[in-house]
């Protein structure tokens, strides 16, 4: 099934506002499907695949005149997996500066490679968008809130990649998510990431998967993996720039009472996390279900925040006495504070220390009973797969 992606309208409406639009997202999140649905809105388009060596050559080291001959006259030009095209930043700059009314969308599954190629050449000429695995809201739009609630255990186990959600059986989902974690997501990392020790890199990824929701120490990870602290830091950056993990920093406004150094790491997709540690057992029998649920909620918040284009900052909170809150979102430069604590079943209240420090904040306890409603305020009828 194809899903109406929340970002579709934003992306479509921005075509032409900047000469170049860049759509980032991990492999297999649905970038190509999204782009092709946008191409269908236009009558005269050009679609080029950076993964195809012959098509990539059409864009590599070309003059402004050659590029004009290639793309002029098209209503929209799409370059899929643009990070595979050598000197793509220069080619796009030449298009933007020399071809009147050019409209290009470039997609990339490796921000560390594509961003490096685009940052300087395309300053002021491009606008960035991000596509993530399916969101609760997108699934509810397709199948309805009630059906998504019924599938929550499966989503917590196998994640939200479109192909995984569409798979009909647990066995097929388990096979697909293992393949996706092993074959696709690390593909660009090993190609472009200057990873000299693949064993250490994979060991680090598994350690991070085992420690979701916990504060990490680069020095401790370096000792466990057997590489330098700088190497760990570099590998974490690569995983983040490939849209596999993200970091959460502590909320820090009181120097004497709140922690300010260590941060937490989560996965954009809990299915990838579970595949990395080789565990796709049913969620209700797992000792790590609380950490998985916390990761799932925070990843959904990342999607919601990005797609709503609201300007905010997100953190976790912990004081020196050990009281903590899983997620705190600061909106309107911190004037509005929304705090969330994730619990599998039982409700809880905000820590007294947090309410004392942030008396005007709102607090919500997120459980398996209310998480879908938190992200979806209406219902439709349907059946997943």
mmCIF file of N, CA and C in Angstrom, residues 284-342:
data_model
loop_
_atom_site.group_PDB
_atom_site.id
_atom_site.type_symbol
_atom_site.label_atom_id
_atom_site.label_comp_id
_atom_site.label_asym_id
_atom_site.label_seq_id
_atom_site.Cartn_x
_atom_site.Cartn_y
_atom_site.Cartn_z
ATOM 1 N N UNK A 284 5.317 -8.065 24.590
ATOM 2 C CA UNK A 284 4.800 -8.179 25.956
ATOM 3 C C UNK A 284 5.619 -9.112 26.844
ATOM 4 N N UNK A 285 6.507 -9.924 26.259
ATOM 5 C CA UNK A 285 7.320 -10.830 27.077
ATOM 6 C C UNK A 285 8.760 -10.338 27.220
ATOM 7 N N UNK A 286 9.030 -9.134 26.738
ATOM 8 C CA UNK A 286 10.409 -8.661 26.700
ATOM 9 C C UNK A 286 10.755 -7.796 27.908
ATOM 10 N N UNK A 287 11.923 -8.011 28.493
ATOM 11 C CA UNK A 287 12.337 -7.171 29.627
ATOM 12 C C UNK A 287 12.672 -5.742 29.223
ATOM 13 N N UNK A 288 12.937 -5.515 27.929
ATOM 14 C CA UNK A 288 13.293 -4.170 27.473
ATOM 15 C C UNK A 288 12.113 -3.417 26.866
ATOM 16 N N UNK A 289 10.891 -3.890 27.108
ATOM 17 C CA UNK A 289 9.731 -3.267 26.470
ATOM 18 C C UNK A 289 9.548 -1.813 26.899
ATOM 19 N N UNK A 290 9.901 -1.491 28.135
ATOM 20 C CA UNK A 290 9.779 -0.108 28.593
ATOM 21 C C UNK A 290 10.686 0.825 27.818
ATOM 22 N N UNK A 291 11.928 0.398 27.583
ATOM 23 C CA UNK A 291 12.876 1.213 26.821
ATOM 24 C C UNK A 291 12.440 1.338 25.366
ATOM 25 N N UNK A 292 11.917 0.242 24.796
ATOM 26 C CA UNK A 292 11.426 0.280 23.418
ATOM 27 C C UNK A 292 10.268 1.256 23.300
ATOM 28 N N UNK A 293 9.348 1.204 24.243
ATOM 29 C CA UNK A 293 8.189 2.090 24.214
ATOM 30 C C UNK A 293 8.612 3.557 24.327
ATOM 31 N N UNK A 294 9.547 3.824 25.208
ATOM 32 C CA UNK A 294 10.077 5.189 25.356
ATOM 33 C C UNK A 294 10.701 5.662 24.049
ATOM 34 N N UNK A 295 11.515 4.816 23.427
ATOM 35 C CA UNK A 295 12.144 5.149 22.150
ATOM 36 C C UNK A 295 11.090 5.424 21.087
ATOM 37 N N UNK A 296 10.081 4.566 21.029
ATOM 38 C CA UNK A 296 9.008 4.699 20.041
ATOM 39 C C UNK A 296 8.319 6.057 20.182
ATOM 40 N N UNK A 297 7.964 6.426 21.398
ATOM 41 C CA UNK A 297 7.269 7.696 21.620
ATOM 42 C C UNK A 297 8.137 8.885 21.222
ATOM 43 N N UNK A 298 9.398 8.870 21.636
ATOM 44 C CA UNK A 298 10.266 10.010 21.350
ATOM 45 C C UNK A 298 10.522 10.129 19.850
ATOM 46 N N UNK A 299 10.680 8.995 19.151
ATOM 47 C CA UNK A 299 10.838 9.039 17.694
ATOM 48 C C UNK A 299 9.596 9.612 17.024
ATOM 49 N N UNK A 300 8.414 9.255 17.528
ATOM 50 C CA UNK A 300 7.180 9.825 16.982
ATOM 51 C C UNK A 300 7.119 11.332 17.216
ATOM 52 N N UNK A 301 7.616 11.778 18.355
ATOM 53 C CA UNK A 301 7.655 13.211 18.638
ATOM 54 C C UNK A 301 8.590 13.939 17.670
ATOM 55 N N UNK A 302 9.703 13.279 17.331
ATOM 56 C CA UNK A 302 10.630 13.852 16.350
ATOM 57 C C UNK A 302 9.909 14.058 15.020
ATOM 58 N N UNK A 303 9.157 13.050 14.582
ATOM 59 C CA UNK A 303 8.417 13.156 13.319
ATOM 60 C C UNK A 303 7.370 14.259 13.396
ATOM 61 N N UNK A 304 6.592 14.258 14.467
ATOM 62 C CA UNK A 304 5.537 15.252 14.632
ATOM 63 C C UNK A 304 6.113 16.663 14.592
ATOM 64 N N UNK A 305 7.195 16.857 15.300
ATOM 65 C CA UNK A 305 7.840 18.171 15.367
ATOM 66 C C UNK A 305 8.362 18.598 14.003
ATOM 67 N N UNK A 306 8.986 17.671 13.275
ATOM 68 C CA UNK A 306 9.538 18.004 11.963
ATOM 69 C C UNK A 306 8.438 18.318 10.957
ATOM 70 N N UNK A 307 7.398 17.490 10.918
ATOM 71 C CA UNK A 307 6.351 17.668 9.916
ATOM 72 C C UNK A 307 5.476 18.882 10.197
ATOM 73 N N UNK A 308 5.333 19.253 11.465
ATOM 74 C CA UNK A 308 4.555 20.451 11.796
ATOM 75 C C UNK A 308 5.381 21.718 11.593
ATOM 76 N N UNK A 309 6.699 21.535 11.397
ATOM 77 C CA UNK A 309 7.639 22.635 11.176
ATOM 78 C C UNK A 309 7.612 23.635 12.326
ATOM 79 N N UNK A 310 7.313 23.136 13.531
ATOM 80 C CA UNK A 310 7.329 24.043 14.668
ATOM 81 C C UNK A 310 8.758 24.202 15.188
ATOM 82 N N UNK A 311 9.052 25.391 15.590
ATOM 83 C CA UNK A 311 10.374 25.693 16.123
ATOM 84 C C UNK A 311 10.386 25.369 17.609
ATOM 85 N N UNK A 312 11.134 24.363 17.971
ATOM 86 C CA UNK A 312 11.176 23.954 19.373
ATOM 87 C C UNK A 312 12.492 23.245 19.653
ATOM 88 N N UNK A 313 12.742 23.018 20.928
ATOM 89 C CA UNK A 313 13.914 22.251 21.351
ATOM 90 C C UNK A 313 13.436 21.100 22.220
ATOM 91 N N UNK A 314 14.065 19.930 22.060
ATOM 92 C CA UNK A 314 13.662 18.775 22.864
ATOM 93 C C UNK A 314 14.855 18.255 23.659
ATOM 94 N N UNK A 315 14.570 17.822 24.869
ATOM 95 C CA UNK A 315 15.603 17.354 25.791
ATOM 96 C C UNK A 315 15.016 16.283 26.699
ATOM 97 N N UNK A 316 15.875 15.602 27.436
ATOM 98 C CA UNK A 316 15.425 14.871 28.615
ATOM 99 C C UNK A 316 15.845 15.694 29.830
ATOM 100 N N UNK A 317 15.307 15.348 30.991
ATOM 101 C CA UNK A 317 15.653 16.104 32.206
ATOM 102 C C UNK A 317 16.012 15.135 33.320
ATOM 103 N N UNK A 318 17.088 15.446 34.029
ATOM 104 C CA UNK A 318 17.443 14.696 35.234
ATOM 105 C C UNK A 318 18.198 15.615 36.174
ATOM 106 N N UNK A 319 17.863 15.519 37.449
ATOM 107 C CA UNK A 319 18.633 16.302 38.420
ATOM 108 C C UNK A 319 19.682 15.421 39.087
ATOM 109 N N UNK A 320 20.476 16.012 39.926
ATOM 110 C CA UNK A 320 21.602 15.294 40.532
ATOM 111 C C UNK A 320 21.159 14.284 41.585
ATOM 112 N N UNK A 321 19.903 14.353 41.975
ATOM 113 C CA UNK A 321 19.360 13.384 42.930
ATOM 114 C C UNK A 321 18.722 12.185 42.236
ATOM 115 N N UNK A 322 18.679 12.200 40.889
ATOM 116 C CA UNK A 322 18.181 11.056 40.140
ATOM 117 C C UNK A 322 16.760 11.161 39.637
ATOM 118 N N UNK A 323 16.030 12.218 39.995
ATOM 119 C CA UNK A 323 14.690 12.410 39.431
ATOM 120 C C UNK A 323 14.828 12.735 37.948
ATOM 121 N N UNK A 324 13.922 12.207 37.113
ATOM 122 C CA UNK A 324 14.058 12.442 35.680
ATOM 123 C C UNK A 324 12.719 12.474 34.969
ATOM 124 N N UNK A 325 12.744 13.069 33.771
ATOM 125 C CA UNK A 325 11.602 13.125 32.865
ATOM 126 C C UNK A 325 12.116 12.716 31.493
ATOM 127 N N UNK A 326 11.383 11.825 30.806
ATOM 128 C CA UNK A 326 11.875 11.250 29.550
ATOM 129 C C UNK A 326 12.041 12.278 28.440
ATOM 130 N N UNK A 327 11.079 13.182 28.296
ATOM 131 C CA UNK A 327 11.129 14.138 27.188
ATOM 132 C C UNK A 327 10.535 15.467 27.623
ATOM 133 N N UNK A 328 11.248 16.532 27.297
ATOM 134 C CA UNK A 328 10.764 17.889 27.556
ATOM 135 C C UNK A 328 10.895 18.679 26.263
ATOM 136 N N UNK A 329 9.795 19.275 25.813
ATOM 137 C CA UNK A 329 9.817 20.099 24.606
ATOM 138 C C UNK A 329 9.595 21.555 24.987
ATOM 139 N N UNK A 330 10.501 22.404 24.508
ATOM 140 C CA UNK A 330 10.432 23.838 24.768
ATOM 141 C C UNK A 330 9.980 24.541 23.498
ATOM 142 N N UNK A 331 8.860 25.233 23.575
ATOM 143 C CA UNK A 331 8.298 25.947 22.437
ATOM 144 C C UNK A 331 8.264 27.433 22.767
ATOM 145 N N UNK A 332 8.311 28.260 21.712
ATOM 146 C CA UNK A 332 8.329 29.722 21.910
ATOM 147 C C UNK A 332 9.505 30.135 22.787
ATOM 148 N N UNK A 333 10.691 29.672 22.367
ATOM 149 C CA UNK A 333 11.955 29.955 23.068
ATOM 150 C C UNK A 333 11.876 29.654 24.562
ATOM 151 N N UNK A 334 11.181 28.567 24.878
ATOM 152 C CA UNK A 334 11.130 28.101 26.256
ATOM 153 C C UNK A 334 10.006 28.660 27.092
ATOM 154 N N UNK A 335 9.167 29.501 26.502
ATOM 155 C CA UNK A 335 8.043 30.054 27.268
ATOM 156 C C UNK A 335 6.995 28.981 27.554
ATOM 157 N N UNK A 336 6.849 28.033 26.621
ATOM 158 C CA UNK A 336 5.911 26.925 26.803
ATOM 159 C C UNK A 336 6.714 25.637 26.954
ATOM 160 N N UNK A 337 6.469 24.915 28.028
ATOM 161 C CA UNK A 337 7.225 23.699 28.333
ATOM 162 C C UNK A 337 6.261 22.528 28.466
ATOM 163 N N UNK A 338 6.510 21.484 27.651
ATOM 164 C CA UNK A 338 5.675 20.288 27.669
ATOM 165 C C UNK A 338 6.552 19.100 28.049
ATOM 166 N N UNK A 339 6.186 18.439 29.130
ATOM 167 C CA UNK A 339 6.986 17.325 29.645
ATOM 168 C C UNK A 339 6.212 16.022 29.508
ATOM 169 N N UNK A 340 6.942 14.928 29.197
ATOM 170 C CA UNK A 340 6.322 13.622 28.982
ATOM 171 C C UNK A 340 7.138 12.539 29.680
ATOM 172 N N UNK A 341 6.434 11.648 30.339
ATOM 173 C CA UNK A 341 7.054 10.469 30.936
ATOM 174 C C UNK A 341 6.379 9.239 30.350
ATOM 175 N N UNK A 342 7.180 8.265 29.903
ATOM 176 C CA UNK A 342 6.645 7.065 29.263
ATOM 177 C C UNK A 342 6.586 5.915 30.264
#
